[in-house]
């Protein structure tokens, strides 16, 4: 075999250039992506903020997914069935030299929370793919190893179409008020109905109660899974400014100026027809809010149903809330300043308790009709109403 004349010490400029283009040339051009080492830096407080941004009350999986690109670190959280995906993004202190490549690794949720809370100041992070270890170096040169396994992240397919924008606080308030009965399930199917936003109204409910919130700043159509009303409300509590509402062929999405996003499938198991909140009433009465707020917790802890009836005596008329318990009748009444007609309305005690504490007003307006009891706050800046269906009808 002939002897090679190649020599590492006699490289021409052309040879050096060609060698730098080779994918694996550790002596000249360490290819971090190829050998599996990824170095980046981030402030500890920003890392904690990222982890908190994707923290939701009902998170099913056991890990958070960290997606690293050249200039950004993105943290993802997703439910097992993919019904809700939440992410938050932050710029890196310096580009990590990855180019357009990205890599994802998973960290146990409990570990991520503890690390994000404990670490402060500038952090130097190195993810070594071969060992599945994220090494975190703090400003005092302390190195902390964290187990972090490679992960494949599903890509959201389809072009996103922007439908509208809405102030984050208005959207959050609407979801919180309309989703008052988010924990309630359909007694026949066992499913939680979707929350619907359409034409300035947000509403949600189940067989025995419903709530509505109205605002001119919600002029779009959006369906939110009933099981994730609480989760999305928590996400919106960390957002400010105007939220971008969008859609793809099969998913809804929200995106905030801070880089927090959420998306979920466009699957609705409920009708889009809203409950009839504006039916002609038979009559209305005004009661002190603290009367119901002080009385109803006791009823709700003892009984399932409460009944409203009028009572007349020598001093005038009262509205009586009563229920049977242990062979006896428990009652609470409130003196009315105006006369009232005869009525009989039975509603669920726990649903009434939620309605009473929704409004921060001195008085509540109770409107009785044949089918339901409507609850509103007198002089409230919360443009909301609650329907409690008359079970005795």
CSV table of N, CA and C in Angstrom, one decimal, residues 170-266:
chain,number,residue,atom,x,y,z
A,170,UNK,N,-60.1,40.8,30.7
A,170,UNK,CA,-61.5,40.6,30.3
A,170,UNK,C,-61.8,39.2,30.0
A,171,UNK,N,-60.9,38.6,29.2
A,171,UNK,CA,-61.1,37.1,28.9
A,171,UNK,C,-61.0,36.3,30.1
A,172,UNK,N,-60.1,36.6,31.0
A,172,UNK,CA,-60.0,35.8,32.3
A,172,UNK,C,-61.3,36.0,33.1
A,173,UNK,N,-61.7,37.2,33.3
A,173,UNK,CA,-62.9,37.5,34.1
A,173,UNK,C,-64.1,36.7,33.5
A,174,UNK,N,-64.2,36.8,32.1
A,174,UNK,CA,-65.3,36.1,31.5
A,174,UNK,C,-65.3,34.6,31.7
A,175,UNK,N,-64.1,34.0,31.6
A,175,UNK,CA,-64.0,32.5,31.8
A,175,UNK,C,-64.3,32.2,33.3
A,176,UNK,N,-63.8,33.0,34.2
A,176,UNK,CA,-64.1,32.7,35.6
A,176,UNK,C,-65.5,32.8,36.0
A,177,UNK,N,-66.2,33.9,35.5
A,177,UNK,CA,-67.6,34.1,35.8
A,177,UNK,C,-68.5,33.1,35.1
A,178,UNK,N,-68.3,33.0,33.8
A,178,UNK,CA,-69.2,32.0,33.1
A,178,UNK,C,-68.9,30.6,33.5
A,179,UNK,N,-67.6,30.3,33.9
A,179,UNK,CA,-67.3,28.9,34.3
A,179,UNK,C,-67.5,28.7,35.7
A,180,UNK,N,-68.5,29.3,36.3
A,180,UNK,CA,-68.7,29.2,37.8
A,180,UNK,C,-69.0,27.7,38.2
A,181,UNK,N,-69.6,27.0,37.3
A,181,UNK,CA,-70.0,25.6,37.5
A,181,UNK,C,-69.1,24.6,36.8
A,182,UNK,N,-67.8,25.0,36.7
A,182,UNK,CA,-66.8,24.2,35.9
A,182,UNK,C,-66.6,22.8,36.5
A,183,UNK,N,-66.9,22.6,37.8
A,183,UNK,CA,-66.7,21.3,38.4
A,183,UNK,C,-67.9,20.4,38.2
A,184,UNK,N,-69.0,20.9,37.7
A,184,UNK,CA,-70.3,20.2,37.6
A,184,UNK,C,-70.2,19.3,36.3
A,185,UNK,N,-70.7,18.1,36.3
A,185,UNK,CA,-70.8,17.2,35.2
A,185,UNK,C,-72.3,17.0,34.8
A,186,UNK,N,-72.5,16.6,33.5
A,186,UNK,CA,-73.8,16.2,33.1
A,186,UNK,C,-74.2,15.0,33.8
A,187,UNK,N,-75.3,14.9,34.6
A,187,UNK,CA,-75.7,13.8,35.4
A,187,UNK,C,-76.0,12.5,34.5
A,188,UNK,N,-76.2,12.7,33.2
A,188,UNK,CA,-76.5,11.5,32.4
A,188,UNK,C,-75.3,11.0,31.6
A,189,UNK,N,-74.4,11.9,31.1
A,189,UNK,CA,-73.3,11.5,30.4
A,189,UNK,C,-72.0,11.4,31.2
A,190,UNK,N,-72.0,12.2,32.3
A,190,UNK,CA,-70.8,12.2,33.2
A,190,UNK,C,-69.7,13.2,32.6
A,191,UNK,N,-70.0,13.9,31.5
A,191,UNK,CA,-69.1,14.8,30.9
A,191,UNK,C,-69.3,16.3,31.3
A,192,UNK,N,-68.2,17.0,31.2
A,192,UNK,CA,-68.3,18.5,31.6
A,192,UNK,C,-68.6,19.2,30.3
A,193,UNK,N,-69.7,20.0,30.2
A,193,UNK,CA,-70.0,20.7,29.0
A,193,UNK,C,-68.9,21.8,28.7
A,194,UNK,N,-68.8,22.2,27.4
A,194,UNK,CA,-67.9,23.2,27.0
A,194,UNK,C,-68.4,24.6,27.5
A,195,UNK,N,-67.4,25.5,27.7
A,195,UNK,CA,-67.7,26.9,27.9
A,195,UNK,C,-67.7,27.5,26.5
A,196,UNK,N,-68.7,28.3,26.2
A,196,UNK,CA,-68.8,28.9,24.8
A,196,UNK,C,-68.8,30.4,24.9
A,197,UNK,N,-68.0,31.0,24.0
A,197,UNK,CA,-68.0,32.5,23.8
A,197,UNK,C,-68.5,32.8,22.4
A,198,UNK,N,-69.5,33.7,22.4
A,198,UNK,CA,-70.1,34.0,21.1
A,198,UNK,C,-70.8,35.3,21.1
A,199,UNK,N,-70.5,36.2,20.2
A,199,UNK,CA,-71.3,37.5,20.1
A,199,UNK,C,-71.3,38.3,21.4
A,200,UNK,N,-70.1,38.3,22.1
A,200,UNK,CA,-70.0,39.1,23.3
A,200,UNK,C,-70.5,38.5,24.6
A,201,UNK,N,-71.0,37.2,24.5
A,201,UNK,CA,-71.4,36.5,25.7
A,201,UNK,C,-70.6,35.3,25.9
A,202,UNK,N,-70.2,35.0,27.1
A,202,UNK,CA,-69.6,33.8,27.5
A,202,UNK,C,-70.5,33.0,28.5
A,203,UNK,N,-70.8,31.8,28.2
A,203,UNK,CA,-71.7,31.0,29.1
A,203,UNK,C,-71.3,29.6,29.2
A,204,UNK,N,-71.7,29.0,30.3
A,204,UNK,CA,-71.4,27.6,30.6
A,204,UNK,C,-72.4,27.2,31.7
A,205,UNK,N,-72.7,25.9,31.8
A,205,UNK,CA,-73.6,25.4,32.8
A,205,UNK,C,-73.8,23.9,32.6
A,206,UNK,N,-74.7,23.4,33.4
A,206,UNK,CA,-75.1,22.0,33.4
A,206,UNK,C,-76.6,21.9,33.6
A,207,UNK,N,-77.1,20.7,33.9
A,207,UNK,CA,-78.5,20.5,34.0
A,207,UNK,C,-79.3,21.4,35.0
A,208,UNK,N,-78.6,21.8,36.1
A,208,UNK,CA,-79.3,22.5,37.2
A,208,UNK,C,-78.9,24.0,37.3
A,209,UNK,N,-77.9,24.4,36.6
A,209,UNK,CA,-77.5,25.8,36.8
A,209,UNK,C,-76.6,26.2,35.6
A,210,UNK,N,-76.6,27.5,35.3
A,210,UNK,CA,-75.8,28.1,34.2
A,210,UNK,C,-75.4,29.5,34.6
A,211,UNK,N,-74.3,30.0,34.0
A,211,UNK,CA,-73.8,31.3,34.3
A,211,UNK,C,-73.4,32.0,33.0
A,212,UNK,N,-73.6,33.3,33.0
A,212,UNK,CA,-73.2,34.1,31.8
A,212,UNK,C,-72.5,35.3,32.1
A,213,UNK,N,-71.5,35.7,31.3
A,213,UNK,CA,-70.8,37.0,31.4
A,213,UNK,C,-70.8,37.7,30.0
A,214,UNK,N,-71.1,39.0,30.0
A,214,UNK,CA,-71.3,39.7,28.8
A,214,UNK,C,-70.2,40.8,28.7
A,215,UNK,N,-69.7,41.0,27.5
A,215,UNK,CA,-68.7,42.1,27.3
A,215,UNK,C,-68.6,42.4,25.8
A,216,UNK,N,-68.6,43.7,25.4
A,216,UNK,CA,-68.4,44.0,24.0
A,216,UNK,C,-67.0,43.7,23.5
A,217,UNK,N,-66.1,43.4,24.4
A,217,UNK,CA,-64.7,43.0,24.0
A,217,UNK,C,-64.5,41.6,23.8
A,218,UNK,N,-65.6,40.8,23.7
A,218,UNK,CA,-65.5,39.4,23.3
A,218,UNK,C,-66.4,39.1,22.1
A,219,UNK,N,-66.1,39.8,21.0
A,219,UNK,CA,-67.0,39.6,19.8
A,219,UNK,C,-66.5,38.5,18.9
A,220,UNK,N,-66.2,37.3,19.4
A,220,UNK,CA,-65.7,36.2,18.6
A,220,UNK,C,-66.3,34.9,19.1
A,221,UNK,N,-66.0,33.8,18.4
A,221,UNK,CA,-66.5,32.5,18.7
A,221,UNK,C,-65.3,31.7,19.2
A,222,UNK,N,-65.5,31.0,20.4
A,222,UNK,CA,-64.5,30.2,21.0
A,222,UNK,C,-65.2,29.2,21.9
A,223,UNK,N,-64.7,27.9,21.8
A,223,UNK,CA,-65.2,26.9,22.7
A,223,UNK,C,-64.0,26.4,23.6
A,224,UNK,N,-64.3,26.3,24.9
A,224,UNK,CA,-63.2,25.9,25.8
A,224,UNK,C,-63.7,24.6,26.5
A,225,UNK,N,-62.9,23.5,26.5
A,225,UNK,CA,-63.3,22.3,27.1
A,225,UNK,C,-63.7,22.5,28.6
A,226,UNK,N,-64.8,21.9,29.0
A,226,UNK,CA,-65.2,22.1,30.4
A,226,UNK,C,-64.2,21.6,31.4
A,227,UNK,N,-63.5,20.6,31.1
A,227,UNK,CA,-62.5,20.1,32.0
A,227,UNK,C,-61.2,21.0,32.1
A,228,UNK,N,-61.1,22.0,31.3
A,228,UNK,CA,-59.9,22.8,31.3
A,228,UNK,C,-60.3,24.3,31.5
A,229,UNK,N,-61.5,24.6,32.0
A,229,UNK,CA,-61.8,26.0,32.3
A,229,UNK,C,-60.9,26.5,33.4
A,230,UNK,N,-60.7,25.7,34.4
A,230,UNK,CA,-59.9,26.2,35.5
A,230,UNK,C,-58.4,26.3,35.1
A,231,UNK,N,-58.0,25.4,34.2
A,231,UNK,CA,-56.6,25.5,33.7
A,231,UNK,C,-56.3,26.8,32.9
A,232,UNK,N,-57.2,27.1,32.0
A,232,UNK,CA,-57.1,28.2,31.2
A,232,UNK,C,-57.2,29.5,31.9
A,233,UNK,N,-58.1,29.5,32.9
A,233,UNK,CA,-58.2,30.7,33.8
A,233,UNK,C,-56.9,31.0,34.5
A,234,UNK,N,-56.2,29.9,35.0
A,234,UNK,CA,-54.9,30.0,35.6
A,234,UNK,C,-53.9,30.6,34.7
A,235,UNK,N,-53.9,30.1,33.4
A,235,UNK,CA,-52.9,30.6,32.4
A,235,UNK,C,-53.1,32.0,32.2
A,236,UNK,N,-54.4,32.5,32.0
A,236,UNK,CA,-54.7,33.9,31.7
A,236,UNK,C,-54.3,34.8,32.9
A,237,UNK,N,-54.3,34.3,34.1
A,237,UNK,CA,-53.9,35.1,35.3
A,237,UNK,C,-52.5,35.5,35.2
A,238,UNK,N,-51.7,34.9,34.4
A,238,UNK,CA,-50.3,35.3,34.2
A,238,UNK,C,-50.0,36.1,33.0
A,239,UNK,N,-51.1,36.5,32.3
A,239,UNK,CA,-50.9,37.2,31.0
A,239,UNK,C,-51.4,38.7,31.2
A,240,UNK,N,-50.8,39.5,30.4
A,240,UNK,CA,-51.3,40.9,30.4
A,240,UNK,C,-51.4,41.4,29.0
A,241,UNK,N,-51.8,42.6,28.8
A,241,UNK,CA,-52.0,43.1,27.4
A,241,UNK,C,-53.1,42.4,26.7
A,242,UNK,N,-53.0,42.3,25.4
A,242,UNK,CA,-54.1,41.8,24.6
A,242,UNK,C,-53.7,40.4,24.1
A,243,UNK,N,-54.7,39.5,24.3
A,243,UNK,CA,-54.5,38.1,24.0
A,243,UNK,C,-54.9,37.9,22.5
A,244,UNK,N,-54.1,37.1,21.8
A,244,UNK,CA,-54.5,36.8,20.4
A,244,UNK,C,-55.2,35.5,20.4
A,245,UNK,N,-56.4,35.5,19.8
A,245,UNK,CA,-57.3,34.3,19.7
A,245,UNK,C,-57.2,33.8,18.3
A,246,UNK,N,-56.8,32.6,18.1
A,246,UNK,CA,-56.6,32.0,16.7
A,246,UNK,C,-57.1,30.6,16.6
A,247,UNK,N,-57.0,30.1,15.4
A,247,UNK,CA,-57.4,28.7,15.1
A,247,UNK,C,-56.6,28.1,14.0
A,248,UNK,N,-56.5,26.8,14.0
A,248,UNK,CA,-56.0,26.1,12.9
A,248,UNK,C,-57.1,25.2,12.4
A,249,UNK,N,-56.9,24.2,11.5
A,249,UNK,CA,-57.9,23.4,11.0
A,249,UNK,C,-58.6,22.6,12.1
A,250,UNK,N,-57.9,22.3,13.2
A,250,UNK,CA,-58.5,21.4,14.2
A,250,UNK,C,-58.3,21.8,15.6
A,251,UNK,N,-57.7,23.1,15.8
A,251,UNK,CA,-57.4,23.5,17.2
A,251,UNK,C,-57.7,25.0,17.4
A,252,UNK,N,-58.1,25.3,18.6
A,252,UNK,CA,-58.2,26.7,19.1
A,252,UNK,C,-56.8,27.1,19.7
A,253,UNK,N,-56.5,28.4,19.8
A,253,UNK,CA,-55.3,28.8,20.4
A,253,UNK,C,-55.4,30.2,21.0
A,254,UNK,N,-54.6,30.4,22.1
A,254,UNK,CA,-54.5,31.7,22.7
A,254,UNK,C,-53.0,32.0,22.8
A,255,UNK,N,-52.6,33.3,22.6
A,255,UNK,CA,-51.2,33.7,22.7
A,255,UNK,C,-51.1,35.0,23.3
A,256,UNK,N,-50.2,35.2,24.3
A,256,UNK,CA,-50.0,36.5,25.0
A,256,UNK,C,-48.7,37.2,24.5
A,257,UNK,N,-48.6,38.5,24.7
A,257,UNK,CA,-47.4,39.2,24.3
A,257,UNK,C,-46.2,38.7,25.1
A,258,UNK,N,-46.4,38.0,26.2
A,258,UNK,CA,-45.2,37.5,27.0
A,258,UNK,C,-44.7,36.2,26.5
A,259,UNK,N,-45.3,35.7,25.4
A,259,UNK,CA,-44.8,34.4,24.9
A,259,UNK,C,-45.5,33.2,25.5
A,260,UNK,N,-46.6,33.4,26.2
A,260,UNK,CA,-47.3,32.3,26.8
A,260,UNK,C,-48.4,31.9,25.8
A,261,UNK,N,-48.5,30.6,25.4
A,261,UNK,CA,-49.5,30.1,24.5
A,261,UNK,C,-50.2,28.9,25.1
A,262,UNK,N,-51.4,28.7,24.5
A,262,UNK,CA,-52.2,27.5,24.9
A,262,UNK,C,-53.0,27.1,23.7
A,263,UNK,N,-53.2,25.8,23.4
A,263,UNK,CA,-54.0,25.4,22.4
A,263,UNK,C,-54.7,24.1,22.7
A,264,UNK,N,-55.8,23.8,22.1
A,264,UNK,CA,-56.6,22.6,22.4
A,264,UNK,C,-57.5,22.2,21.2
A,265,UNK,N,-57.9,21.0,21.1
A,265,UNK,CA,-58.7,20.5,20.0
A,265,UNK,C,-60.0,21.2,19.8
A,266,UNK,N,-60.4,21.4,18.6
A,266,UNK,CA,-61.8,22.0,18.4
A,266,UNK,C,-62.8,20.9,18.3
